Amino acid sequence: MIAFQNVSKYYDLHTVLRNINITIQKGEMAFLTGPSGAGKSTLLRLMYMAELADEGNIIIEDLDLASLKMSRIPFLRRSIGVVFQDFKLIKNLNVFNNVALALRIRGVVEREARNLTSEALKKVNLRHLADSYPQSLSGGEQQRVAIARAIVADPLVILADEPTGNLDPGTALDIIKLFRDLNLQGTTVLIATHNRELFRGTGKRVFKLDGGTLSGEEVG
Ligand SMILES: Nc1ncnc2c1ncn2[C@@H]1O[C@H](COP(=O)(O)OP(=O)(O)OP(=O)(O)O)[C@@H](O)[C@H]1O
Ligand SMILES: [Mg+2]
């Protein structure tokens, strides 16, 4: 479960998020939309504590972020897989090692890291490209590598920030389909996008942000 309770965020005197209240159930898939500058990325960044809320509280599963000890932040981040618009792959590592790195830096033993990496690549249908390097892949393939990296440690929540912003419309819908498949396997998914085509017809809840305020909710 994800819950925002009266959350506000300021940068100096500028209010970026004002009194946000959102609840997303465990296993739900939802979207966050709104124009550029609305605060979508900031809202996601608060969830993995890249930024701290100035007011209110955020609950992720059973973690209460307002009172979370610094020493528990790595634990929080292990529960959350994050996907970005620009993929953020490491150029000089092949696909397999880009995904496996997420486990190796957490000290997962090598045999298990390899098994989990193979499974994650299978879920995104990329096992055949395990030895390829990012620059030889299409945008959609690169994003699937990034998604494999996000899910390899079996997170409870996947956050995606404009994950299809660099992809053509057909590939974008394939990526959304992949998120829907992951959601069907039980992972809570929240996708921030200004592209209405991505949630049209999905039947999922869409939270609308405007100028830092939650301006409404609709069903896609
Ligand atoms: N580190 C920061 N310091 C100061 N202002 C910031 C910072 N990060 C974001 N902002 C401001 O907060 C507001 C919301 O930014 P945010 O990136 O969350 O919007 P967004 O909805 O993700 O936009 P986009 O669709 O362009 O990605 C903007 O006015 C932005 O300039
Ligand atoms: Mg953004």
PDB file of C-alpha atoms and ligand atoms in Angstrom:
ATOM      1  CA  MET A   1       0.000   0.000   0.000  1.00  0.00           C
ATOM      2  CA  ILE A   2       1.048   3.575  -0.705  1.00  0.00           C
ATOM      3  CA  ALA A   3      -0.493   6.409   1.299  1.00  0.00           C
ATOM      4  CA  PHE A   4       0.160  10.143   1.126  1.00  0.00           C
ATOM      5  CA  GLN A   5      -1.360  11.946   4.094  1.00  0.00           C
ATOM      6  CA  ASN A   6      -1.483  15.747   3.846  1.00  0.00           C
ATOM      7  CA  VAL A   7       1.913  15.834   2.151  1.00  0.00           C
ATOM      8  CA  SER A   8       3.462  19.147   1.168  1.00  0.00           C
ATOM      9  CA  LYS A   9       6.863  19.892  -0.324  1.00  0.00           C
ATOM     10  CA  TYR A  10       8.507  23.284  -0.735  1.00  0.00           C
ATOM     11  CA  TYR A  11      11.630  24.399  -2.524  1.00  0.00           C
ATOM     12  CA  ASP A  12      12.543  27.656  -0.835  1.00  0.00           C
ATOM     13  CA  LEU A  13       9.359  29.712  -1.062  1.00  0.00           C
ATOM     14  CA  HIS A  14       7.996  27.726  -3.996  1.00  0.00           C
ATOM     15  CA  THR A  15       5.294  25.143  -3.156  1.00  0.00           C
ATOM     16  CA  VAL A  16       5.853  22.072  -5.346  1.00  0.00           C
ATOM     17  CA  LEU A  17       3.276  19.782  -3.693  1.00  0.00           C
ATOM     18  CA  ARG A  18       0.415  21.060  -1.589  1.00  0.00           C
ATOM     19  CA  ASN A  19      -1.530  18.904   0.874  1.00  0.00           C
ATOM     20  CA  ILE A  20      -1.514  15.689  -1.187  1.00  0.00           C
ATOM     21  CA  ASN A  21      -3.747  12.813  -0.065  1.00  0.00           C
ATOM     22  CA  ILE A  22      -3.571   9.621  -2.117  1.00  0.00           C
ATOM     23  CA  THR A  23      -4.075   5.977  -1.214  1.00  0.00           C
ATOM     24  CA  ILE A  24      -3.066   3.203  -3.598  1.00  0.00           C
ATOM     25  CA  GLN A  25      -3.891  -0.327  -2.507  1.00  0.00           C
ATOM     26  CA  LYS A  26      -1.411  -3.158  -2.416  1.00  0.00           C
ATOM     27  CA  GLY A  27      -1.441  -4.825  -5.827  1.00  0.00           C
ATOM     28  CA  GLU A  28      -3.110  -1.843  -7.515  1.00  0.00           C
ATOM     29  CA  MET A  29      -1.813  -0.188 -10.694  1.00  0.00           C
ATOM     30  CA  ALA A  30      -2.394   3.549 -10.982  1.00  0.00           C
ATOM     31  CA  PHE A  31      -1.238   6.556 -12.992  1.00  0.00           C
ATOM     32  CA  LEU A  32      -0.194  10.055 -12.047  1.00  0.00           C
ATOM     33  CA  THR A  33      -0.644  12.715 -14.687  1.00  0.00           C
ATOM     34  CA  GLY A  34      -0.440  16.464 -15.125  1.00  0.00           C
ATOM     35  CA  PRO A  35       1.436  19.086 -17.124  1.00  0.00           C
ATOM     36  CA  SER A  36       5.162  19.705 -16.975  1.00  0.00           C
ATOM     37  CA  GLY A  37       6.124  21.142 -13.600  1.00  0.00           C
ATOM     38  CA  ALA A  38       2.995  19.772 -11.890  1.00  0.00           C
ATOM     39  CA  GLY A  39       5.112  17.884  -9.356  1.00  0.00           C
ATOM     40  CA  LYS A  40       4.878  14.296 -10.649  1.00  0.00           C
ATOM     41  CA  SER A  41       8.588  13.490 -10.386  1.00  0.00           C
ATOM     42  CA  THR A  42       8.804  15.164  -6.991  1.00  0.00           C
ATOM     43  CA  LEU A  43       5.930  13.047  -5.706  1.00  0.00           C
ATOM     44  CA  LEU A  44       7.721   9.868  -6.813  1.00  0.00           C
ATOM     45  CA  ARG A  45      11.051  11.077  -5.400  1.00  0.00           C
ATOM     46  CA  LEU A  46       9.447  11.520  -1.994  1.00  0.00           C
ATOM     47  CA  MET A  47       8.469   7.848  -2.046  1.00  0.00           C
ATOM     48  CA  TYR A  48      12.026   6.560  -2.307  1.00  0.00           C
ATOM     49  CA  MET A  49      13.303   9.382  -0.125  1.00  0.00           C
ATOM     50  CA  ALA A  50      15.407  11.092  -2.754  1.00  0.00           C
ATOM     51  CA  GLU A  51      13.617  14.118  -1.250  1.00  0.00           C
ATOM     52  CA  LEU A  52      11.946  14.554   2.117  1.00  0.00           C
ATOM     53  CA  ALA A  53       8.415  15.843   2.575  1.00  0.00           C
ATOM     54  CA  ASP A  54       8.145  19.091   4.519  1.00  0.00           C
ATOM     55  CA  GLU A  55       4.712  18.303   5.910  1.00  0.00           C
ATOM     56  CA  GLY A  56       2.501  15.271   6.251  1.00  0.00           C
ATOM     57  CA  ASN A  57       3.433  11.634   6.039  1.00  0.00           C
ATOM     58  CA  ILE A  58       3.958   8.904   3.457  1.00  0.00           C
ATOM     59  CA  ILE A  59       3.448   5.227   4.139  1.00  0.00           C
ATOM     60  CA  ILE A  60       4.903   2.575   1.850  1.00  0.00           C
ATOM     61  CA  GLU A  61       3.670  -0.900   2.791  1.00  0.00           C
ATOM     62  CA  ASP A  62       4.286  -0.880   6.538  1.00  0.00           C
ATOM     63  CA  LEU A  63       7.029   1.747   6.493  1.00  0.00           C
ATOM     64  CA  ASP A  64       6.191   5.158   7.864  1.00  0.00           C
ATOM     65  CA  LEU A  65       8.604   7.509   6.086  1.00  0.00           C
ATOM     66  CA  ALA A  66       8.244  10.453   8.486  1.00  0.00           C
ATOM     67  CA  SER A  67       9.689   8.370  11.301  1.00  0.00           C
ATOM     68  CA  LEU A  68      11.924   6.053   9.258  1.00  0.00           C
ATOM     69  CA  LYS A  69      15.442   5.854  10.619  1.00  0.00           C
ATOM     70  CA  MET A  70      18.214   6.738   8.166  1.00  0.00           C
ATOM     71  CA  SER A  71      19.579   3.232   8.614  1.00  0.00           C
ATOM     72  CA  ARG A  72      16.303   1.826   7.198  1.00  0.00           C
ATOM     73  CA  ILE A  73      16.428   3.827   3.942  1.00  0.00           C
ATOM     74  CA  PRO A  74      18.315   1.054   2.082  1.00  0.00           C
ATOM     75  CA  PHE A  75      15.586  -1.361   3.197  1.00  0.00           C
ATOM     76  CA  LEU A  76      12.907   0.992   1.836  1.00  0.00           C
ATOM     77  CA  ARG A  77      14.764   1.309  -1.463  1.00  0.00           C
ATOM     78  CA  ARG A  78      14.995  -2.464  -1.793  1.00  0.00           C
ATOM     79  CA  SER A  79      11.195  -2.575  -1.619  1.00  0.00           C
ATOM     80  CA  ILE A  80      10.847  -0.135  -4.520  1.00  0.00           C
ATOM     81  CA  GLY A  81      11.910  -0.553  -8.142  1.00  0.00           C
ATOM     82  CA  VAL A  82      12.278   2.708 -10.068  1.00  0.00           C
ATOM     83  CA  VAL A  83      12.197   3.175 -13.847  1.00  0.00           C
ATOM     84  CA  PHE A  84      13.132   6.462 -15.528  1.00  0.00           C
ATOM     85  CA  GLN A  85      12.537   8.059 -18.921  1.00  0.00           C
ATOM     86  CA  ASP A  86      16.212   7.939 -19.874  1.00  0.00           C
ATOM     87  CA  PHE A  87      16.800   4.279 -18.846  1.00  0.00           C
ATOM     88  CA  LYS A  88      20.005   5.057 -16.888  1.00  0.00           C
ATOM     89  CA  LEU A  89      21.837   1.944 -18.078  1.00  0.00           C
ATOM     90  CA  ILE A  90      25.592   1.566 -17.663  1.00  0.00           C
ATOM     91  CA  LYS A  91      27.211   1.744 -21.095  1.00  0.00           C
ATOM     92  CA  ASN A  92      30.178  -0.532 -20.488  1.00  0.00           C
ATOM     93  CA  LEU A  93      28.177  -3.351 -18.900  1.00  0.00           C
ATOM     94  CA  ASN A  94      26.202  -5.822 -20.967  1.00  0.00           C
ATOM     95  CA  VAL A  95      22.478  -6.360 -20.419  1.00  0.00           C
ATOM     96  CA  PHE A  96      22.999  -9.224 -17.990  1.00  0.00           C
ATOM     97  CA  ASN A  97      25.470  -7.301 -15.867  1.00  0.00           C
ATOM     98  CA  ASN A  98      23.373  -4.122 -15.862  1.00  0.00           C
ATOM     99  CA  VAL A  99      20.571  -6.116 -14.257  1.00  0.00           C
ATOM    100  CA  ALA A 100      22.789  -8.235 -12.006  1.00  0.00           C
ATOM    101  CA  LEU A 101      24.554  -5.136 -10.666  1.00  0.00           C
ATOM    102  CA  ALA A 102      21.402  -4.205  -8.731  1.00  0.00           C
ATOM    103  CA  LEU A 103      21.855  -7.444  -6.770  1.00  0.00           C
ATOM    104  CA  ARG A 104      25.647  -7.467  -6.553  1.00  0.00           C
ATOM    105  CA  ILE A 105      25.759  -4.044  -4.892  1.00  0.00           C
ATOM    106  CA  ARG A 106      23.393  -5.440  -2.262  1.00  0.00           C
ATOM    107  CA  GLY A 107      25.737  -8.330  -1.611  1.00  0.00           C
ATOM    108  CA  VAL A 108      23.534 -11.076  -3.057  1.00  0.00           C
ATOM    109  CA  VAL A 109      25.689 -14.176  -3.570  1.00  0.00           C
ATOM    110  CA  GLU A 110      26.785 -14.660  -7.161  1.00  0.00           C
ATOM    111  CA  ARG A 111      24.887 -17.853  -7.948  1.00  0.00           C
ATOM    112  CA  GLU A 112      21.623 -16.363  -6.705  1.00  0.00           C
ATOM    113  CA  ALA A 113      22.337 -13.082  -8.494  1.00  0.00           C
ATOM    114  CA  ARG A 114      22.724 -14.970 -11.766  1.00  0.00           C
ATOM    115  CA  ASN A 115      19.523 -16.960 -11.261  1.00  0.00           C
ATOM    116  CA  LEU A 116      17.449 -13.922 -10.345  1.00  0.00           C
ATOM    117  CA  THR A 117      18.902 -11.945 -13.263  1.00  0.00           C
ATOM    118  CA  SER A 118      17.969 -14.705 -15.722  1.00  0.00           C
ATOM    119  CA  GLU A 119      14.444 -14.768 -14.315  1.00  0.00           C
ATOM    120  CA  ALA A 120      14.064 -10.992 -14.567  1.00  0.00           C
ATOM    121  CA  LEU A 121      15.322 -10.992 -18.173  1.00  0.00           C
ATOM    122  CA  LYS A 122      12.831 -13.727 -18.974  1.00  0.00           C
ATOM    123  CA  LYS A 123       9.962 -11.655 -17.559  1.00  0.00           C
ATOM    124  CA  VAL A 124      10.813  -8.778 -19.899  1.00  0.00           C
ATOM    125  CA  ASN A 125      11.484 -11.168 -22.778  1.00  0.00           C
ATOM    126  CA  LEU A 126      15.144 -10.227 -23.228  1.00  0.00           C
ATOM    127  CA  ARG A 127      17.108 -13.363 -22.427  1.00  0.00           C
ATOM    128  CA  HIS A 128      18.364 -13.501 -26.021  1.00  0.00           C
ATOM    129  CA  LEU A 129      20.027 -10.100 -25.593  1.00  0.00           C
ATOM    130  CA  ALA A 130      21.784 -10.844 -22.298  1.00  0.00           C
ATOM    131  CA  ASP A 131      25.256 -10.422 -23.843  1.00  0.00           C
ATOM    132  CA  SER A 132      24.454  -7.243 -25.782  1.00  0.00           C
ATOM    133  CA  TYR A 133      25.528  -3.771 -24.748  1.00  0.00           C
ATOM    134  CA  PRO A 134      22.972  -0.985 -24.190  1.00  0.00           C
ATOM    135  CA  GLN A 135      23.999   1.144 -27.180  1.00  0.00           C
ATOM    136  CA  SER A 136      23.236  -1.719 -29.580  1.00  0.00           C
ATOM    137  CA  LEU A 137      19.620  -1.971 -28.343  1.00  0.00           C
ATOM    138  CA  SER A 138      16.484  -0.120 -29.432  1.00  0.00           C
ATOM    139  CA  GLY A 139      14.890   2.322 -26.982  1.00  0.00           C
ATOM    140  CA  GLY A 140      12.157  -0.154 -26.115  1.00  0.00           C
ATOM    141  CA  GLU A 141      14.721  -2.891 -25.458  1.00  0.00           C
ATOM    142  CA  GLN A 142      16.773  -0.542 -23.277  1.00  0.00           C
ATOM    143  CA  GLN A 143      13.700   0.311 -21.260  1.00  0.00           C
ATOM    144  CA  ARG A 144      12.962  -3.399 -20.821  1.00  0.00           C
ATOM    145  CA  VAL A 145      16.487  -3.842 -19.437  1.00  0.00           C
ATOM    146  CA  ALA A 146      15.798  -0.992 -17.013  1.00  0.00           C
ATOM    147  CA  ILE A 147      12.539  -2.669 -15.996  1.00  0.00           C
ATOM    148  CA  ALA A 148      14.338  -5.986 -15.471  1.00  0.00           C
ATOM    149  CA  ARG A 149      16.806  -4.136 -13.226  1.00  0.00           C
ATOM    150  CA  ALA A 150      13.914  -2.567 -11.310  1.00  0.00           C
ATOM    151  CA  ILE A 151      12.177  -5.899 -10.682  1.00  0.00           C
ATOM    152  CA  VAL A 152      15.182  -8.174 -10.187  1.00  0.00           C
ATOM    153  CA  ALA A 153      15.086  -7.908  -6.388  1.00  0.00           C
ATOM    154  CA  ASP A 154      11.325  -8.550  -6.388  1.00  0.00           C
ATOM    155  CA  PRO A 155      10.149  -5.144  -5.132  1.00  0.00           C
ATOM    156  CA  LEU A 156       6.714  -4.604  -3.609  1.00  0.00           C
ATOM    157  CA  VAL A 157       6.273  -1.384  -5.562  1.00  0.00           C
ATOM    158  CA  ILE A 158       7.361  -0.244  -9.021  1.00  0.00           C
ATOM    159  CA  LEU A 159       7.540   3.496  -9.697  1.00  0.00           C
ATOM    160  CA  ALA A 160       7.977   4.675 -13.269  1.00  0.00           C
ATOM    161  CA  ASP A 161       8.689   8.316 -14.117  1.00  0.00           C
ATOM    162  CA  GLU A 162       7.644   9.055 -17.720  1.00  0.00           C
ATOM    163  CA  PRO A 163       8.931   5.596 -18.723  1.00  0.00           C
ATOM    164  CA  THR A 164       7.854   5.905 -22.354  1.00  0.00           C
ATOM    165  CA  GLY A 165       8.948   9.503 -22.933  1.00  0.00           C
ATOM    166  CA  ASN A 166      11.754   8.439 -25.275  1.00  0.00           C
ATOM    167  CA  LEU A 167       9.791   5.741 -27.124  1.00  0.00           C
ATOM    168  CA  ASP A 168       7.540   5.692 -30.182  1.00  0.00           C
ATOM    169  CA  PRO A 169       3.790   5.256 -29.515  1.00  0.00           C
ATOM    170  CA  GLY A 170       3.663   1.524 -30.343  1.00  0.00           C
ATOM    171  CA  THR A 171       6.671   0.684 -28.188  1.00  0.00           C
ATOM    172  CA  ALA A 172       5.235   2.848 -25.422  1.00  0.00           C
ATOM    173  CA  LEU A 173       2.086   0.735 -25.322  1.00  0.00           C
ATOM    174  CA  ASP A 174       4.212  -2.453 -25.236  1.00  0.00           C
ATOM    175  CA  ILE A 175       5.994  -1.093 -22.161  1.00  0.00           C
ATOM    176  CA  ILE A 176       2.675  -0.288 -20.474  1.00  0.00           C
ATOM    177  CA  LYS A 177       1.538  -3.835 -21.263  1.00  0.00           C
ATOM    178  CA  LEU A 178       4.676  -5.113 -19.537  1.00  0.00           C
ATOM    179  CA  PHE A 179       3.881  -3.036 -16.435  1.00  0.00           C
ATOM    180  CA  ARG A 180       0.362  -4.447 -16.489  1.00  0.00           C
ATOM    181  CA  ASP A 181       1.752  -7.999 -16.601  1.00  0.00           C
ATOM    182  CA  LEU A 182       4.023  -7.256 -13.638  1.00  0.00           C
ATOM    183  CA  ASN A 183       1.048  -5.773 -11.798  1.00  0.00           C
ATOM    184  CA  LEU A 184      -0.977  -8.927 -12.477  1.00  0.00           C
ATOM    185  CA  GLN A 185       1.780 -10.844 -10.715  1.00  0.00           C
ATOM    186  CA  GLY A 186       1.051  -8.791  -7.599  1.00  0.00           C
ATOM    187  CA  THR A 187       3.376  -5.786  -7.720  1.00  0.00           C
ATOM    188  CA  THR A 188       1.913  -2.381  -6.958  1.00  0.00           C
ATOM    189  CA  VAL A 189       2.670  -0.048  -9.900  1.00  0.00           C
ATOM    190  CA  LEU A 190       2.543   3.752 -10.124  1.00  0.00           C
ATOM    191  CA  ILE A 191       3.356   5.401 -13.444  1.00  0.00           C
ATOM    192  CA  ALA A 192       3.820   9.164 -13.858  1.00  0.00           C
ATOM    193  CA  THR A 193       3.147  10.428 -17.365  1.00  0.00           C
ATOM    194  CA  HIS A 194       1.736  13.437 -19.174  1.00  0.00           C
ATOM    195  CA  ASN A 195       0.714  11.119 -22.050  1.00  0.00           C
ATOM    196  CA  ARG A 196      -2.990  10.352 -21.769  1.00  0.00           C
ATOM    197  CA  GLU A 197      -2.742   7.634 -24.432  1.00  0.00           C
ATOM    198  CA  LEU A 198      -0.942   5.433 -21.928  1.00  0.00           C
ATOM    199  CA  PHE A 199      -3.849   5.109 -19.518  1.00  0.00           C
ATOM    200  CA  ARG A 200      -6.803   5.505 -21.872  1.00  0.00           C
ATOM    201  CA  GLY A 201      -8.901   2.353 -21.691  1.00  0.00           C
ATOM    202  CA  THR A 202      -6.859   0.724 -18.942  1.00  0.00           C
ATOM    203  CA  GLY A 203      -9.611   1.012 -16.316  1.00  0.00           C
ATOM    204  CA  LYS A 204      -6.929   2.053 -13.827  1.00  0.00           C
ATOM    205  CA  ARG A 205      -7.183   5.035 -11.479  1.00  0.00           C
ATOM    206  CA  VAL A 206      -5.490   8.208 -12.693  1.00  0.00           C
ATOM    207  CA  PHE A 207      -4.498  10.927 -10.212  1.00  0.00           C
ATOM    208  CA  LYS A 208      -4.315  14.395 -11.725  1.00  0.00           C
ATOM    209  CA  LEU A 209      -1.768  16.890 -10.435  1.00  0.00           C
ATOM    210  CA  ASP A 210      -1.829  20.528 -11.390  1.00  0.00           C
ATOM    211  CA  GLY A 211       0.560  23.120 -10.000  1.00  0.00           C
ATOM    212  CA  GLY A 212       1.363  20.849  -7.072  1.00  0.00           C
ATOM    213  CA  THR A 213      -2.253  20.239  -6.106  1.00  0.00           C
ATOM    214  CA  LEU A 214      -4.238  17.059  -6.640  1.00  0.00           C
ATOM    215  CA  SER A 215      -6.898  18.399  -8.952  1.00  0.00           C
ATOM    216  CA  GLY A 216      -8.914  15.239  -9.480  1.00  0.00           C
ATOM    217  CA  GLU A 217      -9.039  11.532 -10.084  1.00  0.00           C
ATOM    218  CA  GLU A 218     -10.443   9.656 -13.056  1.00  0.00           C
ATOM    219  CA  VAL A 219     -10.538   6.134 -14.425  1.00  0.00           C
ATOM    220  CA  GLY A 220      -8.402   5.577 -17.513  1.00  0.00           C
TER     221      GLY A 220
HETATM  222  N1  LIG B   1      15.574  20.331  -6.737  1.00  0.00           N
HETATM  223  C1  LIG B   1      14.704  21.311  -7.009  1.00  0.00           C
HETATM  224  N2  LIG B   1      14.915  22.582  -6.599  1.00  0.00           N
HETATM  225  C2  LIG B   1      14.028  23.563  -6.866  1.00  0.00           C
HETATM  226  N3  LIG B   1      12.881  23.386  -7.560  1.00  0.00           N
HETATM  227  C3  LIG B   1      12.626  22.140  -8.004  1.00  0.00           C
HETATM  228  C4  LIG B   1      13.515  21.037  -7.771  1.00  0.00           C
HETATM  229  N4  LIG B   1      12.977  19.915  -8.333  1.00  0.00           N
HETATM  230  C5  LIG B   1      11.831  20.311  -8.900  1.00  0.00           C
HETATM  231  N5  LIG B   1      11.624  21.633  -8.713  1.00  0.00           N
HETATM  232  C6  LIG B   1      10.443  22.404  -9.176  1.00  0.00           C
HETATM  233  O1  LIG B   1       9.306  21.721  -8.714  1.00  0.00           O
HETATM  234  C7  LIG B   1       8.262  21.782  -9.685  1.00  0.00           C
HETATM  235  C8  LIG B   1       7.779  20.374  -9.993  1.00  0.00           C
HETATM  236  O2  LIG B   1       8.818  19.655 -10.673  1.00  0.00           O
HETATM  237  P1  LIG B   1       8.668  18.137 -11.092  1.00  0.00           P
HETATM  238  O3  LIG B   1       9.943  17.753 -11.724  1.00  0.00           O
HETATM  239  O4  LIG B   1       8.192  17.352  -9.942  1.00  0.00           O
HETATM  240  O5  LIG B   1       7.488  18.236 -12.170  1.00  0.00           O
HETATM  241  P2  LIG B   1       6.949  17.145 -13.204  1.00  0.00           P
HETATM  242  O6  LIG B   1       5.467  17.123 -13.051  1.00  0.00           O
HETATM  243  O7  LIG B   1       7.679  15.876 -13.009  1.00  0.00           O
HETATM  244  O8  LIG B   1       7.309  17.789 -14.608  1.00  0.00           O
HETATM  245  P3  LIG B   1       7.761  17.087 -16.018  1.00  0.00           P
HETATM  246  O9  LIG B   1       6.464  16.589 -16.653  1.00  0.00           O
HETATM  247  O10 LIG B   1       8.371  18.201 -16.784  1.00  0.00           O
HETATM  248  O11 LIG B   1       8.710  15.984 -15.686  1.00  0.00           O
HETATM  249  C9  LIG B   1       8.814  22.534 -10.864  1.00  0.00           C
HETATM  250  O12 LIG B   1       8.409  23.861 -10.758  1.00  0.00           O
HETATM  251  C10 LIG B   1      10.314  22.414 -10.674  1.00  0.00           C
HETATM  252  O13 LIG B   1      10.964  23.505 -11.233  1.00  0.00           O
HETATM  253 MG    MG B   2       8.928  14.777 -14.192  1.00  0.00          MG
END
